[in-house]
Each structure stands twice: as structure tokens, then as C-alpha cells.
Short mmCIF file of C-alpha atoms and ligand atoms in Angstrom, two decimals:
data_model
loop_
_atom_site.label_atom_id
_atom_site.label_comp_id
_atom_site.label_asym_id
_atom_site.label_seq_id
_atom_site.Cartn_x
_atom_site.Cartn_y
_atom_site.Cartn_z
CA UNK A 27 96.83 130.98 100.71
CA UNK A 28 96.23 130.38 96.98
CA UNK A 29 98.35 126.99 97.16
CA UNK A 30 95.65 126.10 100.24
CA UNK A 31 92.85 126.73 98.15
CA UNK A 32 93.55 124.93 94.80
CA UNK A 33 95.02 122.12 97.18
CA UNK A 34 91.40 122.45 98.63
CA UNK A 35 89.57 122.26 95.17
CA UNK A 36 91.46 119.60 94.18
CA UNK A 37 90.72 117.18 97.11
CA UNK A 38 87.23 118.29 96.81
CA UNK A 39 87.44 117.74 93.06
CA UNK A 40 88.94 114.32 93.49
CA UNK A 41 86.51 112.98 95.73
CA UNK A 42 83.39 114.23 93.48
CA UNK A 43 85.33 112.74 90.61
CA UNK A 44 85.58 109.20 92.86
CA UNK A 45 82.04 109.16 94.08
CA UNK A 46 80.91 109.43 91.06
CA UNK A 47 83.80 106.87 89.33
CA UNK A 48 83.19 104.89 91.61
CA UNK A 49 78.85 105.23 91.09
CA UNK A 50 79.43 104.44 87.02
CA UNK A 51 82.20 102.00 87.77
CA UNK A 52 78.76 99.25 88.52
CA UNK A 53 78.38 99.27 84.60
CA UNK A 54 80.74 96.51 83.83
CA UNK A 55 82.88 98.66 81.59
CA UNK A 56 85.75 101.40 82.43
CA UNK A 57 84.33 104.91 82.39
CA UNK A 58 86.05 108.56 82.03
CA UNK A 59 87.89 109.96 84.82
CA UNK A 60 87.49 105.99 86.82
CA UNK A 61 89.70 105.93 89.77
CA UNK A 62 90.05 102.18 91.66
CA UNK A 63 88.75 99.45 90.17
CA UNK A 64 85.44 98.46 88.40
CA UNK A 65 82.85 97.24 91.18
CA UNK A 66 82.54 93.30 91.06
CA UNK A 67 80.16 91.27 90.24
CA UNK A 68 81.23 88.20 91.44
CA UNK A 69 82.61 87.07 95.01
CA UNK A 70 85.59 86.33 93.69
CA UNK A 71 86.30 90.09 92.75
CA UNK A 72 84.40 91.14 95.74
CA UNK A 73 87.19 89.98 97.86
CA UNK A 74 90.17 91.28 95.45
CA UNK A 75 88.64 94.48 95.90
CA UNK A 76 88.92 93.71 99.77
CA UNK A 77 92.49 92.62 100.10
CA UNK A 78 93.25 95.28 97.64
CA UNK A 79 92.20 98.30 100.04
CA UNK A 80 93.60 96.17 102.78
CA UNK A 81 97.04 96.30 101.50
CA UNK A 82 96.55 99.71 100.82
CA UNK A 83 96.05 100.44 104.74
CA UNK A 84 98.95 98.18 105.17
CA UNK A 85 101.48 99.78 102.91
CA UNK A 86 100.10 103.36 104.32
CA UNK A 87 100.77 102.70 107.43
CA UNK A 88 104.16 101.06 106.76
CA UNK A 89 104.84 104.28 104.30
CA UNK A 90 104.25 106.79 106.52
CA UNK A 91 106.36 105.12 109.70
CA UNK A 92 109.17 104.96 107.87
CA UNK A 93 108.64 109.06 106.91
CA UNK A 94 108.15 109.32 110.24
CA UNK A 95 111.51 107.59 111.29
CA UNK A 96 113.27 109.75 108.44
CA UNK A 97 111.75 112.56 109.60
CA UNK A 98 113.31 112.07 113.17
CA UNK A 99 116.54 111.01 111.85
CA UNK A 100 117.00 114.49 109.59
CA UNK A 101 115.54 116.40 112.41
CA UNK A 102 117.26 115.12 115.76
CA UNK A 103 120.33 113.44 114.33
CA UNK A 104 122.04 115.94 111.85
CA UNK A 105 125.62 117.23 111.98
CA UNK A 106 124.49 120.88 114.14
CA UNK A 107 121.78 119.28 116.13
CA UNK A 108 124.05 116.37 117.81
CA UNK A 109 127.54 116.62 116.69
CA UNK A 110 129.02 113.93 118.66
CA UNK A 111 126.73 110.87 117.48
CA UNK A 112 126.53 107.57 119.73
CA UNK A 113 128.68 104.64 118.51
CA UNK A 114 125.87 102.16 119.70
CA UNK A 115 125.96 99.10 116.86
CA UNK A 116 124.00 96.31 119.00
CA UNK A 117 120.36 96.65 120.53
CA UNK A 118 118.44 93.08 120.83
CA UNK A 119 115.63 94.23 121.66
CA UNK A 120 115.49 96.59 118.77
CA UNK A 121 116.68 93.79 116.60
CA UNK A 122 113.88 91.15 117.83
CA UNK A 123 111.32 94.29 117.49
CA UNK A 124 112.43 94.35 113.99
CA UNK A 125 112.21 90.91 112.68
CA UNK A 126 109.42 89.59 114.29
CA UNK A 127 107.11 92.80 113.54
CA UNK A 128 107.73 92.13 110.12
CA UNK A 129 106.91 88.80 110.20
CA UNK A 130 103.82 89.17 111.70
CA UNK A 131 103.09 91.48 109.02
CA UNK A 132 104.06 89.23 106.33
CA UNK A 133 101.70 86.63 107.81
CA UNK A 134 98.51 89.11 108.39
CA UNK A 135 98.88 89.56 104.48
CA UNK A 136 99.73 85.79 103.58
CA UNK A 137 96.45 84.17 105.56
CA UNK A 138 93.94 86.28 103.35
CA UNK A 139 96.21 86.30 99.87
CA UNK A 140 96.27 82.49 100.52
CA UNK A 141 92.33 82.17 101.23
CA UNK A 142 91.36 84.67 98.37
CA UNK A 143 94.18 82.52 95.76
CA UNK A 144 92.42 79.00 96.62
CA UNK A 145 88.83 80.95 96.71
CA UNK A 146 90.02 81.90 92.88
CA UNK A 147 91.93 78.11 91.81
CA UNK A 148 88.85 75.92 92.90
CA UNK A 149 86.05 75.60 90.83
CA UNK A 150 83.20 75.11 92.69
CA UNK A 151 80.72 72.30 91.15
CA UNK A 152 79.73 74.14 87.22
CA UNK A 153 76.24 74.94 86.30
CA UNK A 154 77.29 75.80 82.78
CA UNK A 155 80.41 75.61 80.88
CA UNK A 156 81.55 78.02 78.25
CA UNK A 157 85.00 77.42 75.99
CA UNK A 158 86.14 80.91 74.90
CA UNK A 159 88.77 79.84 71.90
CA UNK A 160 90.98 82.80 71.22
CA UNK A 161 91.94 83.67 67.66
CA UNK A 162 93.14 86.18 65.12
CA UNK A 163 91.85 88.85 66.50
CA UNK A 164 88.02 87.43 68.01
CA UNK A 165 86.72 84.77 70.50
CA UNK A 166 84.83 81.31 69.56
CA UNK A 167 82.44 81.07 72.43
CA UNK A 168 81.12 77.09 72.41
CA UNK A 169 78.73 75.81 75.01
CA UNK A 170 79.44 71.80 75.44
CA UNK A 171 76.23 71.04 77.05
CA UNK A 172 73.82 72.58 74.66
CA UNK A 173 76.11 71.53 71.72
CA UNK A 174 76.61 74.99 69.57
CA UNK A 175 79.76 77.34 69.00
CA UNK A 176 79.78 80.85 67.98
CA UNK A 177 81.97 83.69 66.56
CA UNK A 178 82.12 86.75 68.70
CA UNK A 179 83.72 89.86 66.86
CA UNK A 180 83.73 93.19 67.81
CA UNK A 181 81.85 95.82 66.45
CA UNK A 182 83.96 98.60 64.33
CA UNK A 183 83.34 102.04 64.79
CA UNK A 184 81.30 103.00 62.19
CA UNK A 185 78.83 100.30 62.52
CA UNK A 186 78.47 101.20 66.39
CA UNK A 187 75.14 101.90 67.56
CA UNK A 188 73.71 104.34 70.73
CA UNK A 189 74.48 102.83 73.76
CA UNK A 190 77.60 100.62 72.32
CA UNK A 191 80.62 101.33 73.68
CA UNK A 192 83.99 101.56 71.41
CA UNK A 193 86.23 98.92 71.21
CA UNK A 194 84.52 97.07 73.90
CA UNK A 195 81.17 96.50 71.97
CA UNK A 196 80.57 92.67 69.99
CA UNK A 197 78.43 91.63 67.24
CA UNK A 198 77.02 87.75 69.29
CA UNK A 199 78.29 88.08 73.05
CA UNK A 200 78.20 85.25 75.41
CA UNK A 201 75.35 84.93 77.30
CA UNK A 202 75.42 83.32 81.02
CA UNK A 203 72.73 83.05 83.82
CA UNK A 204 72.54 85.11 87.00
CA UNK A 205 73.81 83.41 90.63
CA UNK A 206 74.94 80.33 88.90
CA UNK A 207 78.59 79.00 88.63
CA UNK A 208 80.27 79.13 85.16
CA UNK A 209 83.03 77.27 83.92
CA UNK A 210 84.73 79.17 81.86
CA UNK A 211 87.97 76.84 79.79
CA UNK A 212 90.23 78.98 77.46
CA UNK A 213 92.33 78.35 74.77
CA UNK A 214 94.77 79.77 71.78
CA UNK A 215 93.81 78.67 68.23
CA UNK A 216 96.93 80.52 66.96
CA UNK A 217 98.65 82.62 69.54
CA UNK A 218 97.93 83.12 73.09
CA UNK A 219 95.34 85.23 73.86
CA UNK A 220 93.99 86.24 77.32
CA UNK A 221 90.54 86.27 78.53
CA UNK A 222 89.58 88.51 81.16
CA UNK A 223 86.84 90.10 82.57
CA UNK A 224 87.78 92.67 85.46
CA UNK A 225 83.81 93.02 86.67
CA UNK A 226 83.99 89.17 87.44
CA UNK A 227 87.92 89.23 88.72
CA UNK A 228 88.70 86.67 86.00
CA UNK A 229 91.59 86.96 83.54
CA UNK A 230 93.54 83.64 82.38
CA UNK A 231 95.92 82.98 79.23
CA UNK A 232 94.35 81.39 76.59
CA UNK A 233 97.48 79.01 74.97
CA UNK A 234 97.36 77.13 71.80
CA UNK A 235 97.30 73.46 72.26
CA UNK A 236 96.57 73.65 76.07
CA UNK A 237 93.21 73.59 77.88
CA UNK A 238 92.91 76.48 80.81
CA UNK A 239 90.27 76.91 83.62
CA UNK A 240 88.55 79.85 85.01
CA UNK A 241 85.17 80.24 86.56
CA UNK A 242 82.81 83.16 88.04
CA UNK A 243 79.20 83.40 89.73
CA UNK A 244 78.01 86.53 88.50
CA UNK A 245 75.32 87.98 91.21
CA UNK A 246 73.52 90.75 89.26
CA UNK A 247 72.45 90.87 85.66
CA UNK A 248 73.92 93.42 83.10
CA UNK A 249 76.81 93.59 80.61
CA UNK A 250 80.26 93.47 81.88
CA UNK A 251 83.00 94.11 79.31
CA UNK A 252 86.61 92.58 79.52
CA UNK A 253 89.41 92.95 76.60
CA UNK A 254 92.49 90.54 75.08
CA UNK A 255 95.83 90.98 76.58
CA UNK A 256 97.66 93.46 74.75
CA UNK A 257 100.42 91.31 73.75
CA UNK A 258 100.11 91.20 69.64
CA UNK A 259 99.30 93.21 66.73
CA UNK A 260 95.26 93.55 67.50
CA UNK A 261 94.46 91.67 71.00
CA UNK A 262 92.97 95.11 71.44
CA UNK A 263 90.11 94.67 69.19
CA UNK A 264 88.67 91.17 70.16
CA UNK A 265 86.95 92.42 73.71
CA UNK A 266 84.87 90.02 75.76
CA UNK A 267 81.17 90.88 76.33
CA UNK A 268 79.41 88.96 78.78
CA UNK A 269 75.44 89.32 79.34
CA UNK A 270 74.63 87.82 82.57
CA UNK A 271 70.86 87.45 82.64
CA UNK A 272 67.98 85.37 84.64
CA UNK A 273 67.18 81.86 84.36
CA UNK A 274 63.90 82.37 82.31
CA UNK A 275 65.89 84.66 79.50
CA UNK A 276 69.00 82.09 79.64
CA UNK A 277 66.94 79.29 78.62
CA UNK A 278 65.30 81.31 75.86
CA UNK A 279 68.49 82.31 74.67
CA UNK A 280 69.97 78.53 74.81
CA UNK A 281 67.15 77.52 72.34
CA UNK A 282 66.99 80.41 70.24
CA UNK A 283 71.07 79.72 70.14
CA UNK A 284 70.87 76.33 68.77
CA UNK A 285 69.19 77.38 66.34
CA UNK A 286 70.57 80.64 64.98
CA UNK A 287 73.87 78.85 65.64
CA UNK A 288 73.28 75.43 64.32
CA UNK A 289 75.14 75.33 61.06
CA UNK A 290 78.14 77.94 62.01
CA UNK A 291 79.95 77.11 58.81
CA UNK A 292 80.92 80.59 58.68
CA UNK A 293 84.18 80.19 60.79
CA UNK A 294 86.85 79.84 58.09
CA UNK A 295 85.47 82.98 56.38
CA UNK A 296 85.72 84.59 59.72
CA UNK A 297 89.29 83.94 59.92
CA UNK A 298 90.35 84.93 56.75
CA UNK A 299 88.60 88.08 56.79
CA UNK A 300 90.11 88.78 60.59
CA UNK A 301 93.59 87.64 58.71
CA UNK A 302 96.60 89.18 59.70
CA UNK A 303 99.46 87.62 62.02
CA UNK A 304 100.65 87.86 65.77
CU1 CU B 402 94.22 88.02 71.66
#
């Protein structure tokens, strides 16, 4: 009776804990006690997190047929319960049942994994494009069209202020505009780096000497958080902080931008005061 009862508080527990994950999850950052994935921002996520829960209902089903099966075999077909056991080695139909229900499977899952990968590979016509540079250990954010380049660097702990969150927070973040497409090209100035953004569904290498492409169409305003690979010494302190905001703000922030921005000679200091190696 005790077992049923904590089994009870912990199912009730877990769902609270999910609802509520799930409820904080639309802040563009991971939060305590998250279960699933952040909620997206962008179509593009929208419909991982769709064929995500899909294959989950796939796999269950699959999971728990084949515990069923088991089941039936330890039950019915043990050495006391049929002692004499058939020494049947052919069925066709059973064989046919077998290979062509698991193809059909197999192509349920491929027509949707194929849509959502092209969906992801094609970038729609850009409204804006953004080059996020990777180095040691911060992004370069440069905007071609309006002709400026930043440093992005995250903020330490000390210097953190209310409302920041640690190791995720940056001192200049990149700034995009609401329901529009944005091109988003990566690259390594050093190592490889990785840019990703989970709220948007994004992540792509970023690989010295090589140009890669992303893109997302963020659909509500707000700050959505992403971090480096964690593949050298500090990919884990050069996060990716994204503002998506409206049309009116993004054009303010494009001319304030060019300005503030306009004589970035500050880059080489950056580096050497990042320093260290991969
Ligand atoms: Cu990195």
C-alpha cells in the first residue's frame, strides 16, 4: 500500500513538475527541474517538437508489443507449462506479416523526417542576414547589409545583474526582428565552434575556413538563449543570446548599432584577453 502511494505522489509530482516545466520552458532558456524540450519559437522547431512526440508514440507502441510478446512467450511457452514444444520453423504468412509491417513503419517515420529535414536545409528567401564568427571563447556577430560587426561575450558571474541568467547571459547580443526570415552563416576563426539555439531548432558547426548556413523565423519576441558545443576547453562560456524584437525597435537598434559599433577596433584586445587555446 505504501509502494502505491509514493508511486501515486510521484506521478502526481511529475506531472506538476511538467506542467509547470513545460509553462517556464516559453522563456527561451532551460529552467530547473525542465522535462522535454524548450517550447519553439520558430516553425522549424515547432515541427521537431512534433515528430519528436510522434516517435515517441511510435517507439511506445513498438516497446510495449514486444513486452507483450515476451510476456506470452515466458508465460505460455516455458519448460512446465508446455513441455513438448512445436518444431514449426516456417510460417509465410508470419514471415510477410513481419517484413512488410516494418516497412510500413519505417516509411510512416521517413515521409515526415524527410519533409521536416528539407523544411530545415532550405532557406527560404532572407530578410536579414547575420554572420556569427566563432572564436576563443565568444561570437563576432556582423550584419552584411547594414555594414557593422560586433563582439558578443558573456557576462561573468560577478558582474551579473537581476534578471541575467548564469552562463547564458552576454554583454551586446544579437538582435533580430519578429516574423521575418534570418540568415544566419557560421564560421570558426580558430577552432570549430557550434552555434545553436534550441528555442529556434537551429544548431550548425561553425568551421574555420568554411562558410555554413542556418536560418530561423522567430514568431514571438523575447530572449532565447543557446550555448557553444562543448567540444574544447571553454565552448561553455561563449552562449548565444538572441533578442527577437518588432520591426519599429529593430530599425532603432540597426541605427543606434552603426553607430555604437562603427569603429569596433576593439577586436584584437578582445582576443587576447579571451586568450587561451582549444
Ligand atoms: Cu566554441
Amino acid at each position: 500500500m505504501l509502494v502505491l502511494k509514493r508511486l501515486i505522489a510521484f506521478i502526481v509530482t511529475s506531472v506538476i513538475v511538467y506542467g509547470t516545466g513545460a509553462a517556464m520552458a516559453a522563456t527561451g532558456q532551460p529552467e530547473p527541474w525542465q522535462l522535454g524540450m524548450q517550447k519553439g519559437a520558430t516553425p522549424v522547431m515547432d515541427d521537431i517538437i512534433w515528430f519528436h512526440d510522434f516517435l515517441l508514440w511510435v517507439t511506445t507502441a513498438i516497446t510495449l508489443f514486444i513486452l507483450a510478446l515476451l510476456l506470452i512467450v515466458v508465460v505460455k511457452f516455458n519448460s512446465r507449462s508446455n513441455p513438448t514444444p512445436s518444431r514449426t520453423t516456417h510460417n509465410t504468412t508470419v514471415e510477410v506479416i513481419w517484413t512488410v509491417v516494418p516497412v510500413l513503419i519505417l516509411v510512416t517515420i521517413a515521409v515526415p523526417s524527410f519533409r521536416l529535414l528539407f523544411f530545415q536545409l532550405n532557406t527560404p528567401k532572407a530578410d536579414v542576414t547575420v554572420k556569427a564568427t566563432g572564436k576563443q571563447w565568444f561570437w563576432s556577430y556582423s550584419y552584411p547589409d547594414s555594414k557593422f560587426e560586433f563582439d558578443s561575450l558573456m557576462v561573468q558571474e560577478k558582474d551579473l545583474k537581476p534578471g541575467q541568467p548564469r552562463l547564458l547571459a552576454v554583454d551586446n547580443e544579437m538582435v533580430v526582428p519578429v516574423n521575418k526570415v534570418v540568415h544566419v552563416l557560421t564560421t570558426g576563426a580558430d577552432v570549430i565552434h557550434s552555434f545553436a539555439v534550441p528555442a529556434f531548432g537551429i544548431k550548425i558547426d561553425a568551421i574555420p575556413g568554411r562558410i555554413n548556413e542556418t536560418w530561423f523565423k522567430a514568431e514571438r519576441e523575447g530572449i532565447y538563449y543557446g550555448q557553444s558545443e562543448l567540444c574544447g576547453k571553454d565552448h561553455a562560456f561563449m552562449p548565444i543570446m538572441v533578442r527577437v524584437v518588432n520591426d519599429k525597435d529593430y530599425t532603432a537598434w540597426i541605427e543606434q548599432a552603426k553607430k555604437k559599433y562603427a569603429t569596433d577596433d576593439s577586436r584584437p584586445t578582445a582576443i587576447a584577453a579571451a586568450g587561451g587555446s582549444n
